[in-house]
Coordinates of C-alpha atoms in Angstrom, one line a residue:
Chain A
N1 CA 111.9 89.4 123.6
A2 CA 114.6 88.3 121.1
G3 CA 112.5 89.6 118.2
V4 CA 113.8 88.3 114.8
T5 CA 117.0 86.2 115.1
Q6 CA 119.1 85.4 112.1
T7 CA 122.0 82.9 111.9
P8 CA 124.8 82.9 110.9
K9 CA 125.9 86.5 110.9
F10 CA 128.7 85.9 108.4
Q11 CA 129.3 83.2 105.9
V12 CA 131.7 82.5 103.1
L13 CA 130.7 79.9 100.5
K14 CA 132.3 78.4 97.4
T15 CA 130.5 78.6 94.1
G16 CA 128.2 75.6 93.8
Q17 CA 127.9 74.9 97.6
S18 CA 124.5 75.0 99.3
M19 CA 123.5 76.4 102.6
T20 CA 120.5 77.5 104.7
L21 CA 120.1 80.8 106.3
Q22 CA 118.1 80.5 109.5
C23 CA 115.4 83.0 110.6
A24 CA 113.3 82.7 113.8
Q25 CA 110.9 85.1 115.4
D26 CA 109.3 84.8 118.9
M27 CA 106.5 87.4 118.4
N28 CA 103.9 85.0 116.9
H29 CA 103.9 87.0 113.7
E30 CA 102.0 85.5 110.8
Y31 CA 104.0 87.2 108.1
M32 CA 107.7 86.6 107.4
S33 CA 109.9 87.6 104.5
W34 CA 113.5 87.6 103.2
Y35 CA 115.2 90.6 101.5
R36 CA 118.6 91.0 100.1
Q37 CA 120.5 94.3 100.2
D38 CA 123.0 95.2 97.5
P39 CA 124.9 98.5 97.0
G40 CA 123.0 100.8 94.7
M41 CA 120.0 98.4 94.5
G42 CA 118.4 98.9 97.9
L43 CA 116.5 96.1 99.6
R44 CA 114.7 93.7 97.4
L45 CA 112.1 91.0 98.3
I46 CA 113.2 87.4 97.7
H47 CA 110.4 85.3 99.2
Y48 CA 107.7 85.8 101.7
S49 CA 105.1 83.9 103.7
V50 CA 101.7 84.9 105.0
G51 CA 101.4 81.9 107.4
A52 CA 102.6 78.4 108.1
G53 CA 102.5 76.3 104.9
I54 CA 102.1 79.3 102.6
T55 CA 104.9 80.9 100.7
D56 CA 105.2 83.1 97.6
Q57 CA 107.9 84.7 95.4
G58 CA 109.1 88.2 95.6
E59 CA 111.1 90.3 93.1
V60 CA 114.3 88.2 93.0
P61 CA 113.4 84.5 93.9
N62 CA 115.7 82.7 91.4
G63 CA 118.3 80.5 93.1
Y64 CA 116.5 80.5 96.5
N65 CA 114.0 78.2 98.1
V66 CA 111.9 78.7 101.3
S67 CA 109.4 76.7 103.4
R68 CA 107.4 77.6 106.4
S69 CA 106.6 74.6 108.5
T70 CA 106.0 76.5 111.7
T71 CA 105.0 80.1 112.6
E72 CA 108.3 80.8 114.2
D73 CA 110.8 79.7 111.5
F74 CA 111.4 80.8 107.9
P75 CA 114.7 79.4 106.5
L76 CA 116.1 80.5 103.2
R77 CA 118.0 77.9 101.1
L78 CA 120.6 78.6 98.5
L79 CA 120.6 75.5 96.3
S80 CA 123.9 76.1 94.4
A81 CA 125.6 79.4 95.4
A82 CA 126.7 81.8 92.8
P83 CA 128.9 84.9 93.1
S84 CA 125.8 87.0 92.2
Q85 CA 124.3 85.9 95.5
T86 CA 127.0 87.7 97.4
S87 CA 124.9 90.1 99.5
V88 CA 123.5 91.0 102.9
Y89 CA 120.3 89.1 103.7
F90 CA 117.6 90.3 106.1
C91 CA 114.7 88.4 107.5
A92 CA 111.6 90.4 108.6
S93 CA 108.3 89.7 110.3
N94 CA 105.1 91.5 111.1
R95 CA 101.7 90.6 112.7
A96 CA 99.2 91.8 110.1
R97 CA 99.6 93.7 106.9
T98 CA 97.3 96.6 107.7
S99 CA 98.5 97.8 111.0
T100 CA 101.8 96.9 112.4
E101 CA 105.4 97.7 111.9
V102 CA 107.8 95.3 110.3
F103 CA 110.7 94.0 112.4
F104 CA 114.1 93.0 110.9
G105 CA 116.8 90.7 112.0
Q106 CA 120.4 91.9 112.1
G107 CA 121.3 90.4 108.8
T108 CA 123.6 87.7 107.3
R109 CA 126.5 88.9 105.3
L110 CA 127.1 86.2 102.6
T111 CA 130.1 86.1 100.3
V112 CA 130.3 83.5 97.5
V113 CA 133.8 83.0 96.0
Chain B
K1 CA 104.8 97.7 90.6
Q2 CA 105.4 100.0 93.6
E3 CA 108.5 102.1 93.2
V4 CA 109.9 104.2 96.0
T5 CA 112.3 107.1 95.5
Q6 CA 114.3 109.0 98.1
I7 CA 115.8 112.4 97.5
P8 CA 118.5 113.5 98.1
A9 CA 120.6 110.3 97.9
A10 CA 123.3 111.9 100.2
L11 CA 123.6 115.0 102.2
S12 CA 125.9 116.7 104.7
V13 CA 124.7 119.3 107.2
P14 CA 126.4 121.1 110.1
E15 CA 125.4 120.1 113.6
G16 CA 122.3 121.9 114.8
E17 CA 120.6 122.2 111.5
N18 CA 117.3 120.6 110.8
L19 CA 117.3 117.6 108.4
V20 CA 114.6 117.1 105.8
L21 CA 114.5 113.8 103.9
N22 CA 112.0 113.1 101.1
C23 CA 110.3 109.9 100.0
S24 CA 107.9 109.4 97.1
F25 CA 106.0 106.3 96.0
T26 CA 104.2 105.6 92.8
D27 CA 101.1 103.6 94.0
S28 CA 99.0 105.3 96.7
A29 CA 97.3 102.0 97.7
I30 CA 99.5 101.4 100.7
Y31 CA 98.8 100.1 104.2
N32 CA 101.5 102.0 105.9
L33 CA 104.8 103.7 105.5
Q34 CA 107.8 103.1 107.8
W35 CA 111.1 105.0 108.2
F36 CA 114.2 103.1 109.2
R37 CA 117.7 104.0 110.2
Q38 CA 120.6 101.9 109.1
D39 CA 124.2 102.3 110.5
P40 CA 127.1 101.0 108.4
G41 CA 127.3 97.2 108.5
K42 CA 124.2 97.0 110.7
G43 CA 120.6 96.0 110.5
L44 CA 117.5 98.2 110.2
T45 CA 116.1 100.1 113.2
S46 CA 112.5 101.2 112.9
L47 CA 112.1 104.9 113.6
L48 CA 108.5 105.8 112.8
L49 CA 105.4 104.0 111.4
I50 CA 102.6 106.0 109.8
Q51 CA 99.3 104.2 109.0
S52 CA 97.7 105.0 105.7
S53 CA 94.9 106.9 107.5
Q54 CA 97.4 109.1 109.4
R55 CA 99.0 112.4 108.3
E56 CA 102.0 112.4 110.7
Q57 CA 103.8 110.7 113.5
T58 CA 106.3 112.2 116.0
S59 CA 108.9 110.7 118.2
G60 CA 111.3 113.0 120.1
R61 CA 113.2 115.1 117.5
L62 CA 111.7 113.1 114.6
N63 CA 108.5 113.9 112.8
A64 CA 107.3 112.2 109.7
S65 CA 104.4 113.3 107.5
L66 CA 102.4 111.3 104.9
D67 CA 100.4 112.6 102.0
K68 CA 99.1 109.4 100.6
S69 CA 97.1 110.9 97.7
S70 CA 100.2 112.5 96.3
G71 CA 102.5 109.6 97.2
R72 CA 104.9 111.5 99.5
S73 CA 106.4 111.4 102.9
T74 CA 108.9 113.6 104.6
L75 CA 111.1 112.9 107.6
Y76 CA 112.1 115.9 109.7
I77 CA 115.0 115.6 112.2
A78 CA 115.2 118.7 114.4
A79 CA 118.5 120.0 115.7
S80 CA 120.7 117.4 114.1
Q81 CA 123.5 115.8 116.0
P82 CA 126.6 113.8 114.8
G83 CA 124.9 110.7 116.2
D84 CA 122.2 111.1 113.6
S85 CA 124.7 110.3 110.8
A86 CA 123.4 107.2 109.1
T87 CA 121.3 106.0 106.1
Y88 CA 117.6 106.6 106.4
L89 CA 115.3 104.2 104.5
C90 CA 111.7 104.7 103.6
A91 CA 109.5 101.7 103.0
V92 CA 105.8 101.2 102.1
L93 CA 103.7 98.2 102.9
Y94 CA 101.3 97.3 100.1
G95 CA 99.7 94.4 98.2
N96 CA 100.1 91.0 99.8
N97 CA 102.4 92.1 102.7
R98 CA 105.1 93.4 100.4
L99 CA 107.5 96.1 101.5
A100 CA 109.0 98.3 98.8
F101 CA 112.1 100.2 99.8
G102 CA 113.8 103.4 98.6
K103 CA 117.5 103.3 98.2
G104 CA 118.0 105.6 101.2
N105 CA 119.2 109.0 102.2
Q106 CA 122.8 108.9 103.4
V107 CA 123.2 111.6 106.1
V108 CA 126.4 113.0 107.5
V109 CA 126.1 115.5 110.4
I110 CA 129.3 117.6 110.7
P111 CA 130.3 118.6 114.2

């Protein structure tokens, strides 16, 4: 199994550019989520989804959009990149909230200049 | 809001000593607690998962305990090795599938 796959692994953007971080899982998990990790701040939840067609905001949603058209994919869109969005982004998935472990992708390191 | 605290933030131990890492959380209404390992520049590797109804889990040299009523978990690593040097993250699953993370315990095992 590939598990949770994120692309790209590294990205440099200019301020104001837009891009999409891709996340795919092949475990048929209902739940998927995006986190960002910043030094001294730990991991913080950006957006999450409890199933296809259903998304909700986490702690730090501003500047990001998500959609969930299939069970497998959960892309994260940066509409107009800002230096404050320089971070490492992790996608995660799990089967059901009460019982199973959460699996993480390897991360996308994003730098906005 | 669920808040997770990990103490100490950083520690160094000589090889062979046992490691004790602490995690506390403010809201005891959790589904489970998970310990992760993160190496520099890498992703998160799941180490142990403890369901809310369990008291502990063991895997090899690792043992994690959970006291949900007091909002505490402890990760024990027996006979530490230099390869155990990493950051260890504690996370609780609560609410509508939300994971709340601590900021981590950064561990260095000195040969």
